[in-house]
CSV table of C-alpha atoms and ligand atoms in Angstrom, one decimal:
chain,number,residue,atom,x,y,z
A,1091,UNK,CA,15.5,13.3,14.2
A,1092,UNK,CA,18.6,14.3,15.4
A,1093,UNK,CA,19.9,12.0,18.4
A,1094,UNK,CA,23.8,11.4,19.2
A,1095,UNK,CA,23.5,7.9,18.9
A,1096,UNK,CA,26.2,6.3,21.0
A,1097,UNK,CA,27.0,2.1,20.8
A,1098,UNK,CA,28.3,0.7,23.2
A,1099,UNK,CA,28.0,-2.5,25.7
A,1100,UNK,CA,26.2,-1.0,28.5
A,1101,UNK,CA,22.6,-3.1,29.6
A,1102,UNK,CA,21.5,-0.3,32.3
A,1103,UNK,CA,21.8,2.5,29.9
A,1104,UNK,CA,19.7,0.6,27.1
A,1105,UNK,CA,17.4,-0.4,30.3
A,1106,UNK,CA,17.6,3.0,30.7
A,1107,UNK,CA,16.2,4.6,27.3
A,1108,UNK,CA,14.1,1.4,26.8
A,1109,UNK,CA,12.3,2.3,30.5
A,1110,UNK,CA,11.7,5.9,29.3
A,1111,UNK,CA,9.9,4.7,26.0
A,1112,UNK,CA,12.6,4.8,23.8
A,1113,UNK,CA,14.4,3.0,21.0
A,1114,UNK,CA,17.5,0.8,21.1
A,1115,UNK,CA,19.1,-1.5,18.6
A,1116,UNK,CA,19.9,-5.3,20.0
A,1117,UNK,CA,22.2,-7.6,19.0
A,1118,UNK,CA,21.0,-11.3,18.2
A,1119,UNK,CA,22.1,-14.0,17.0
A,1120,UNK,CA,20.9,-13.6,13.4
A,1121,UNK,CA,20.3,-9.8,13.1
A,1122,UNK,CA,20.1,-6.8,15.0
A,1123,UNK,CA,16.6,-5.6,16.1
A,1124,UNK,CA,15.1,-2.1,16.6
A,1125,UNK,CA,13.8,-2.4,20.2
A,1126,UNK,CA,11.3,-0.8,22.7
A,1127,UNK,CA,8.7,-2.2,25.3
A,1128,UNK,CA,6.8,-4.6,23.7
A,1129,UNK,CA,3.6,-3.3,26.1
A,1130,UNK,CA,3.8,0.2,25.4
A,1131,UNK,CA,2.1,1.8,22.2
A,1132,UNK,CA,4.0,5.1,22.2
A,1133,UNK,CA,7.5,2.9,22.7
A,1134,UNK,CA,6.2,0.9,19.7
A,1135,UNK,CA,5.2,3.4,17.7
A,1136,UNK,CA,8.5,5.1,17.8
A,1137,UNK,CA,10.1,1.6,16.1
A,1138,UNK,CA,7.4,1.8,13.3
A,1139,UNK,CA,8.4,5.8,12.6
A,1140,UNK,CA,12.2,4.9,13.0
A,1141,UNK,CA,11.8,2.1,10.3
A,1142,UNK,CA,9.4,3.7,8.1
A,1143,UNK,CA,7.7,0.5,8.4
A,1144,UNK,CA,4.2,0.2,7.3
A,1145,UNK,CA,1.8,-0.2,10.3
A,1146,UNK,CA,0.5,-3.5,9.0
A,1147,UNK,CA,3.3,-5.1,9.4
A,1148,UNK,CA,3.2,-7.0,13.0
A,1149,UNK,CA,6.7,-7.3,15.0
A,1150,UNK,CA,8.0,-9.8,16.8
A,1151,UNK,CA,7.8,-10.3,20.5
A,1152,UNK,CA,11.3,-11.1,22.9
A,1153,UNK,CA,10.8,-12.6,25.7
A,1154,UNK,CA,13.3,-13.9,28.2
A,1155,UNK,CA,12.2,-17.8,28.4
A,1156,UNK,CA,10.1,-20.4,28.3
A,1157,UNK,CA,8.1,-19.4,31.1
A,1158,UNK,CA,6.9,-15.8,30.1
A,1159,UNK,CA,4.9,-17.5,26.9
A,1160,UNK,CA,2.0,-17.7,28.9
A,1161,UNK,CA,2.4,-14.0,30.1
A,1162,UNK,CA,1.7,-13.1,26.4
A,1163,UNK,CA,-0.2,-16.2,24.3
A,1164,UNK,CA,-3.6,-17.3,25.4
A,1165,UNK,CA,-3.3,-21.0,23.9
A,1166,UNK,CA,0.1,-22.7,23.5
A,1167,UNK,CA,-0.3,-26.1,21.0
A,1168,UNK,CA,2.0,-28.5,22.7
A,1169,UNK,CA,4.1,-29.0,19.4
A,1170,UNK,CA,4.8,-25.1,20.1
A,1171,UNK,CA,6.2,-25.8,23.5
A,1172,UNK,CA,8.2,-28.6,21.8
A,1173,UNK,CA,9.5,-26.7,19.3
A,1174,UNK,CA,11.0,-23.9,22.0
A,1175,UNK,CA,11.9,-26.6,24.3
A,1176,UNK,CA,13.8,-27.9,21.2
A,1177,UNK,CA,15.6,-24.5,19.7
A,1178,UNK,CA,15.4,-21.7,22.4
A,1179,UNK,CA,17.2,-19.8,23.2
A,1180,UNK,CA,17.6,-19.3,19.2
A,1181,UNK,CA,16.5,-18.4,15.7
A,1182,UNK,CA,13.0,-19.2,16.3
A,1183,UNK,CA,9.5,-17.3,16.1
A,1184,UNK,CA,6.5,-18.5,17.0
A,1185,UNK,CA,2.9,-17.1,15.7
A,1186,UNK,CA,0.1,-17.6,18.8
A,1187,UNK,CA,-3.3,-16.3,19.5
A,1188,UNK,CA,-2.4,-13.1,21.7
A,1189,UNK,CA,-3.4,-11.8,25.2
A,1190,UNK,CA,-4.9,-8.5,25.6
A,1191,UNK,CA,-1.7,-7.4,27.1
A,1192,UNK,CA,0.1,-7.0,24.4
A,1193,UNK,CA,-1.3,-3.5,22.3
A,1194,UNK,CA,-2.9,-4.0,19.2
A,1195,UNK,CA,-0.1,-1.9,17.0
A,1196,UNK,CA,2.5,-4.5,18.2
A,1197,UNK,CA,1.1,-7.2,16.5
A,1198,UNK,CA,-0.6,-4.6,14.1
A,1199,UNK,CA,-4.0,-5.1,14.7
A,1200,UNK,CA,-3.8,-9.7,14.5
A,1201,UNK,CA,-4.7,-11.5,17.1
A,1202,UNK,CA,-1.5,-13.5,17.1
A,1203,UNK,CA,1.6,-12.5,18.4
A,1204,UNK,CA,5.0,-13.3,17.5
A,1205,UNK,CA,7.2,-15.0,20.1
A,1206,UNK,CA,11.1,-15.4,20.4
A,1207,UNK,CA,13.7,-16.5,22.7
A,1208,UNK,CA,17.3,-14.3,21.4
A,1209,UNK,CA,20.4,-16.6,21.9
A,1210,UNK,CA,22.5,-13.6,22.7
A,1211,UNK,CA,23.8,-13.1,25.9
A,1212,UNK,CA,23.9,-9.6,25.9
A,1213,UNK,CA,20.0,-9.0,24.8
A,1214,UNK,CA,19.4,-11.6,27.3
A,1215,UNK,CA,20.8,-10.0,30.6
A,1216,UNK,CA,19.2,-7.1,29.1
A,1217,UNK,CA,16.1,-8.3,29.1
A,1218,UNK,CA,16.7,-9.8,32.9
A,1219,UNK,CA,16.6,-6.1,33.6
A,1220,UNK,CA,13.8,-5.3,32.8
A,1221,UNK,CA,9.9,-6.1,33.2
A,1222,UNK,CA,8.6,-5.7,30.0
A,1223,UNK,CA,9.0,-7.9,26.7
A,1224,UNK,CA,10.8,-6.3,23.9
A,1225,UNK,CA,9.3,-5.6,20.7
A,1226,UNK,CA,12.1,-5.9,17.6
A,1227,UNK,CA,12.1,-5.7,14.0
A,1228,UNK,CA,15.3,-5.9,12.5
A,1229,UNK,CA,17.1,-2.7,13.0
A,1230,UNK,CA,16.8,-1.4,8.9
A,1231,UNK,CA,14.9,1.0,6.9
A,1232,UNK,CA,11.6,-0.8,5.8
A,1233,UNK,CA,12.8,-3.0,2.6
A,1234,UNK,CA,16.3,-2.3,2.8
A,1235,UNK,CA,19.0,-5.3,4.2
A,1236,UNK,CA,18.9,-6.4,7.6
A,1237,UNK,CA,22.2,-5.0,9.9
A,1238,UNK,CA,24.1,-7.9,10.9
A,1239,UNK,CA,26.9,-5.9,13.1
A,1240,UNK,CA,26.0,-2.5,15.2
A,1241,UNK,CA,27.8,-0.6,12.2
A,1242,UNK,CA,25.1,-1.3,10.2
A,1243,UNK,CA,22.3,0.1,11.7
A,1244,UNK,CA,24.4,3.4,12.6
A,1245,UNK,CA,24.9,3.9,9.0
A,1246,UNK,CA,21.0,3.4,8.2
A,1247,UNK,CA,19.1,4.7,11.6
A,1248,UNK,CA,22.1,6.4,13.6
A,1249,UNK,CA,20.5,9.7,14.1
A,1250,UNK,CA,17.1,7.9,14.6
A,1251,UNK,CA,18.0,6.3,18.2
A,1252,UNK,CA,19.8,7.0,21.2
A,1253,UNK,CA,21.8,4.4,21.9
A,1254,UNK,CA,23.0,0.9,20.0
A,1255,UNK,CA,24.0,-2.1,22.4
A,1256,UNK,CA,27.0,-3.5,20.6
A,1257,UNK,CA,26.9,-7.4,20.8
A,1258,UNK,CA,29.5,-7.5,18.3
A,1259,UNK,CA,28.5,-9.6,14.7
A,1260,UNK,CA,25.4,-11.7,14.6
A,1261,UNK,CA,26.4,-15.6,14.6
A,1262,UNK,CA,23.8,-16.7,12.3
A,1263,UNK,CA,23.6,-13.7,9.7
A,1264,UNK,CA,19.5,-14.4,9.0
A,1265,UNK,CA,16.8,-13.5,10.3
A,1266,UNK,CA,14.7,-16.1,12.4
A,1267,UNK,CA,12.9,-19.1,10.9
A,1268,UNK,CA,9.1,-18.2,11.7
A,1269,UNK,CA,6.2,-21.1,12.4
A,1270,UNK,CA,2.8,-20.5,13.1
A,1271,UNK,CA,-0.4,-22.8,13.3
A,1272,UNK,CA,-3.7,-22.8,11.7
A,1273,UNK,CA,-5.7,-24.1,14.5
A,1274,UNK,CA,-3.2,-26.8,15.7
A,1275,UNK,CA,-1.8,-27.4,12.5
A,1276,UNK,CA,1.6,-25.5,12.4
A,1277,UNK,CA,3.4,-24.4,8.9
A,1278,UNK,CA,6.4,-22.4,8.0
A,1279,UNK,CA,5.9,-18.2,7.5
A,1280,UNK,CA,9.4,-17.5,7.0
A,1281,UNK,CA,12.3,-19.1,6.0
A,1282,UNK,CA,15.2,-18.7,8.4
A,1283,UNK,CA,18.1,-18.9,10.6
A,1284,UNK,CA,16.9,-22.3,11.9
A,1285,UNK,CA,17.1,-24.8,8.7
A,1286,UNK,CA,14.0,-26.7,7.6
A,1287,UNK,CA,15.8,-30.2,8.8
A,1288,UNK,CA,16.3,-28.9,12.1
A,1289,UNK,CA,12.5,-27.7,12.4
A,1290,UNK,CA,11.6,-31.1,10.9
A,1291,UNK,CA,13.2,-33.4,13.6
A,1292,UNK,CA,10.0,-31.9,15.4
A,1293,UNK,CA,7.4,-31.7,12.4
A,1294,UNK,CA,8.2,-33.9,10.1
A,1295,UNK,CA,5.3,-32.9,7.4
A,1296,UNK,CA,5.8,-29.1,8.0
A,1297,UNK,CA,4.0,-27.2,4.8
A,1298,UNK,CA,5.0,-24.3,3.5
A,1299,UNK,CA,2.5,-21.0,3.4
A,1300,UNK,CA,2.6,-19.8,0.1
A,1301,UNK,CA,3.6,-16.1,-0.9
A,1302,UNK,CA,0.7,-13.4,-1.0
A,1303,UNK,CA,1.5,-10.0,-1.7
A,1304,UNK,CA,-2.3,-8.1,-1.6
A,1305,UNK,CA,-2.9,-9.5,2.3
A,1306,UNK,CA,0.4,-10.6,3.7
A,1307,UNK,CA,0.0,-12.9,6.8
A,1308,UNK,CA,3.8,-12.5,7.6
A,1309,UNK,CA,4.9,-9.6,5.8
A,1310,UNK,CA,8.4,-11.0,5.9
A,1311,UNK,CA,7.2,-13.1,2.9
A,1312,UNK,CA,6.6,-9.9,0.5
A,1313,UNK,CA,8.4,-10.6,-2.5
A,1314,UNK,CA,10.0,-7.6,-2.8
A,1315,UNK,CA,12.4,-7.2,0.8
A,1316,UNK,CA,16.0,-7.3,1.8
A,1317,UNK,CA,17.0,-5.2,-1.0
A,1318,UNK,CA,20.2,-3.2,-1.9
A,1319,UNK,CA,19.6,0.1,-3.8
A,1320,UNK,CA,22.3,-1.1,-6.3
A,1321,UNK,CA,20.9,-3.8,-9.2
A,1322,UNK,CA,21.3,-7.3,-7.8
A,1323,UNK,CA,21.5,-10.3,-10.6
A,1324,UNK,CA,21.9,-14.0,-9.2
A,1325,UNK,CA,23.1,-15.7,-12.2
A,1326,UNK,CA,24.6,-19.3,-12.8
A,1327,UNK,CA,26.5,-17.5,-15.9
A,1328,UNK,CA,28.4,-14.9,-14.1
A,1329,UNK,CA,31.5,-15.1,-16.9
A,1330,UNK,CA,29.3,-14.5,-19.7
A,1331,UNK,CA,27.5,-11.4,-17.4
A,1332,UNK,CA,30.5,-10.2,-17.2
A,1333,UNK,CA,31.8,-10.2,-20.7
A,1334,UNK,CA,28.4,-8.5,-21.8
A,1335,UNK,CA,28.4,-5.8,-19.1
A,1336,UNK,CA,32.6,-4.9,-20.4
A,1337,UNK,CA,33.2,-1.2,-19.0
A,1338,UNK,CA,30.5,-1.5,-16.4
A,1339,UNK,CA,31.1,-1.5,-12.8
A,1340,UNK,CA,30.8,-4.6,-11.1
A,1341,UNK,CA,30.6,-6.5,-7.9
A,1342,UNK,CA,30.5,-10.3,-7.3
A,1343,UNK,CA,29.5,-12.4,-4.1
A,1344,UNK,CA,30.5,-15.8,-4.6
A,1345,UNK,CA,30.4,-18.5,-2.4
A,1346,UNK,CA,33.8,-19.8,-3.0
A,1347,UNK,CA,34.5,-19.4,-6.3
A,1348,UNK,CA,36.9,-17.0,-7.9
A,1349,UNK,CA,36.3,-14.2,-10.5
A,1350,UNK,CA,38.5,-12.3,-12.7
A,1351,UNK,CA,37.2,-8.5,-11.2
A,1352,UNK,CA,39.2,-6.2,-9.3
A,1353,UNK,CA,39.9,-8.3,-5.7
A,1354,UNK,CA,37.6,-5.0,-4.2
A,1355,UNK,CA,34.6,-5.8,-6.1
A,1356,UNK,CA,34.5,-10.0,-5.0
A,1357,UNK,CA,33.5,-11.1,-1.9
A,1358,UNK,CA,34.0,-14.8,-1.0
A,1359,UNK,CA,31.8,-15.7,1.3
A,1360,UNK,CA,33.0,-19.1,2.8
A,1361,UNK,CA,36.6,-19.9,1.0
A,1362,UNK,CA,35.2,-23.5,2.1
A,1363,UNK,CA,31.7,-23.5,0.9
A,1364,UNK,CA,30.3,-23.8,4.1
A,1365,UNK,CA,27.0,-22.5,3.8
A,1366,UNK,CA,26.5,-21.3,7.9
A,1367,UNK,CA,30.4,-19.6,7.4
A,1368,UNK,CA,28.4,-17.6,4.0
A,1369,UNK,CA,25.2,-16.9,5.3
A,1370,UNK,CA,26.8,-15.4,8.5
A,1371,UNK,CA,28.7,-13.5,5.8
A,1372,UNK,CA,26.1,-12.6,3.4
A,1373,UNK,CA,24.5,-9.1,4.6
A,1374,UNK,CA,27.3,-8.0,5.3
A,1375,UNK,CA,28.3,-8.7,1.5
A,1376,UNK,CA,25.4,-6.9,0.7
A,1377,UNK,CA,25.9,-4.2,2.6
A,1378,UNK,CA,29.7,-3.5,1.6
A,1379,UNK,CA,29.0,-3.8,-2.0
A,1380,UNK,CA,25.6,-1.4,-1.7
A,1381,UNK,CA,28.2,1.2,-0.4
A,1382,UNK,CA,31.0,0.5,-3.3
A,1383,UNK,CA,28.3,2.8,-5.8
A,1384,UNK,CA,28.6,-0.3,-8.4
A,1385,UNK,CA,26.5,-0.1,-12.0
A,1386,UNK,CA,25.6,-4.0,-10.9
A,1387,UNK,CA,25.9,-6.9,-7.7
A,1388,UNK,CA,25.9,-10.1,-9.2
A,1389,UNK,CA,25.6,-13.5,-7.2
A,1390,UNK,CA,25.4,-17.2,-7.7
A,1391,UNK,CA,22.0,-18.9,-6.5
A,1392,UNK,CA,23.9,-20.6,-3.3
A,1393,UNK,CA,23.0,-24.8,-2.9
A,1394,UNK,CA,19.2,-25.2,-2.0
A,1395,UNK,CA,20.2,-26.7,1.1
A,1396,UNK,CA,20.2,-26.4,4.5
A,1397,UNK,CA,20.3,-22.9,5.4
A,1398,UNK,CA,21.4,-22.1,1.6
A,1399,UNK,CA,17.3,-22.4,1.1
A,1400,UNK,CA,17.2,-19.4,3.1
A,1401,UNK,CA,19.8,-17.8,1.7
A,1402,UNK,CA,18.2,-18.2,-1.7
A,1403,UNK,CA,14.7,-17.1,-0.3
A,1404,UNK,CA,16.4,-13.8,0.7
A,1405,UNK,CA,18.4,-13.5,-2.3
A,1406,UNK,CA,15.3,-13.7,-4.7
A,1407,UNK,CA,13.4,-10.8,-2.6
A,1408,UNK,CA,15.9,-8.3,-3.2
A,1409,UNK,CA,16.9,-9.1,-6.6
A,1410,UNK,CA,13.2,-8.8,-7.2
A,1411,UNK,CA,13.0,-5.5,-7.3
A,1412,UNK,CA,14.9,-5.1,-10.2
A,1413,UNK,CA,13.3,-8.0,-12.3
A,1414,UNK,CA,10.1,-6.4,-13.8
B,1000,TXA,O1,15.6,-12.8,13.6
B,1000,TXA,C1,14.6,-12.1,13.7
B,1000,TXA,O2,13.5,-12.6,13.6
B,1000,TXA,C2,14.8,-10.6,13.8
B,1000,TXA,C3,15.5,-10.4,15.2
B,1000,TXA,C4,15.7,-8.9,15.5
B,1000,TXA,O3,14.8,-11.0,16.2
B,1000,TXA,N1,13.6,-9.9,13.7
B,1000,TXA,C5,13.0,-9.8,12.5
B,1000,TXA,O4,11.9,-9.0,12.5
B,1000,TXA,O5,13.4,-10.3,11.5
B,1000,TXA,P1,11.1,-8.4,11.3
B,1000,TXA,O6,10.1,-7.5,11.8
B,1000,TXA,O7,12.1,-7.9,10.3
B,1000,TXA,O8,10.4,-9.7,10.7
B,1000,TXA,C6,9.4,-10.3,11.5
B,1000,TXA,C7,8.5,-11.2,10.7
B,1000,TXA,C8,7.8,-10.3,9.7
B,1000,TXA,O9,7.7,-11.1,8.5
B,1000,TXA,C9,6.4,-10.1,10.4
B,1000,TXA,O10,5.4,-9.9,9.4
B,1000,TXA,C10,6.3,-11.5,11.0
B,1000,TXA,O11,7.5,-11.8,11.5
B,1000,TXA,N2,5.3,-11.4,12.2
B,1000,TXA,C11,5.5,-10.7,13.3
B,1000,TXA,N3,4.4,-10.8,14.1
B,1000,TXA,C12,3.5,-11.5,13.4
B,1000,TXA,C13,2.2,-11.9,13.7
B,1000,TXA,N4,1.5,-11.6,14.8
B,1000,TXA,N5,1.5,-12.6,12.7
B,1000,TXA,C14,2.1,-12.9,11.6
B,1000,TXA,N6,3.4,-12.6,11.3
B,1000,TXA,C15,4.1,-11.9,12.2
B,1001,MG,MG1,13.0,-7.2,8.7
């Protein structure tokens, strides 16, 4: 589309665009987001054609605080309030029945919308400027890995916006954890940023929606997302991979392991194994090694705990691609 994308740190010029109806990428704190006025269908639509996303897929909803839920949900469950009280700012999303405010393509034709608090101090003076929400996927081509630092998204949209706000890289590395009710009976959409323990300090019995491709509630939960366009294997075997792929090019993400490939083709992701140091890290892993033009990425299934359970979740959608 042809735009000189500039990044830089300036709130009144992404006021600016976003004011005039146009697109801007925000930091978070778990991944960039693609941004325009949450109230505005031709601001929104612009995100939509940006992403190539598919106009079923609902977005998410940023607001500046606790107080403006009411500007856009017509009934707030008290464990919602309890749950922002508890983690917002931060990598929370709540699902609520929506007021007619907010346009249908938003929330892509649901009566829910999708609310969330950013922890990022940048996207949150930002928003201070302004006096509309802001509607944000995160800032990638539909399918493709989430940008988790503003170089990112200039290599996948940069010609596609005007302007990137450059918050620097995302603290938590993962998209937000997203919760929604069934009447007054909340469960987990997503898998996120915010571990399961946290959310159950709150709900102690959360359940778990299950996966359905043919009408996704959350779309975030199609199994195929998140991918790289190189092969992606997670493997417990990785030597004996190795040893039957000789000759081929390959790339490892490990979480603190050690393998005997060219030091350019290994990312570490926590020399520690700490799992919040490695999924801050792991985009970014996927990203570098996408870009290395490898015959093969292959990565060990991380603990199944803590926020490793949603590094695994996003793991398995983009190797899933390449498993049929
Ligand atoms: O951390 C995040 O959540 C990032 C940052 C930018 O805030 N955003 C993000 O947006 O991951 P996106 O569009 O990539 O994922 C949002 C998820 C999708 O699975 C979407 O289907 C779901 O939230 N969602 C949004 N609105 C919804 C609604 N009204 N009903 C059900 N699911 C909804
Ligand atoms: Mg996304």
């Amino acid at each position: 589309m042809g735009y000189n994308t500039k990044i830089g740190t300036d709130i009144e010029l992404a006021a600016t665009f976003l004011s005039e109806n146009d697109i801007v990428a925000i930091p978070t704190e778990t991944v960039y987001g693609l941004a325009a006025n949450a109230l505005n269908e031709l601001a929104v639509s612009k995100v939509f054609a940006a992403k190539k996303r598919p106009l079923y897929n609902p977005l998410i909803v940023h607001i500046k605080g606790i107080d403006e839920i009411e500007k856009y949900a017509l009934e707030v469950p008290d464990l919602a309030y309890k749950l922002f009280e508890a983690f917002a700012p931060g990598p929370l999303t709540v699902i609520l029945p929506k007021k007619d405010i907010v346009p249908d393509i938003t929330t892509a034709g649901k009566q829910n919308v999708a609310l969330r608090i950013p922890n990022h101090p940048l996207s949150l003076a930002l928003l201070e400027l302004l006096d509309f929400p802001l509607a944000a996927p995160s800032a990638n081509p539909f399918g493709y890995i989430s940008p988790t630092c503003a170089d990112h998204v200039y290599k996948q949209l940069g010609d596609k916006i005007p302007y990137i706000l450059d918050g620097g890289p995302c603290q938590n590395g993962l998209e937000s954890t997203v919760i929604g009710f069934k009447g007054t009976e909340p469960f987990l959409h997503r898998l996120g940023a915010l571990g399961i323990d946290e959310i159950k300090k709150i709900i102690p019995n959360i359940q778990f929606e299950t996966h359905d491709n043919t009408a996704p509630l959350s779309p975030g939960m199609l199994k195929q997302h998140y991918s790289p366009n190189t092969k992606l294997i997670i493997s417990n075997e990785i030597n004996k991979i190795l040893s039957e792929n000789f000759g081929k090019k390959i790339g490892i993400i490990s979480l603190s392991k050690e393998y005997p490939i060219e030091s350019q083709n290994l990312v570490i992701l926590s020399q520690n194994a700490d799992l919040n140091e490695a999924a801050q890290k792991l985009y970014a892993a996927l990203h570098y090694m996408d870009a290395l033009n490898l015959d093969l990425i292959l990565t060990e299934p991380m603990p199944n705990i803590g926020i490793g359970m949603a590094m695994n979740d996003r793991l398995e959608r983009a190797a899933s691609k390449f498993n049929q």
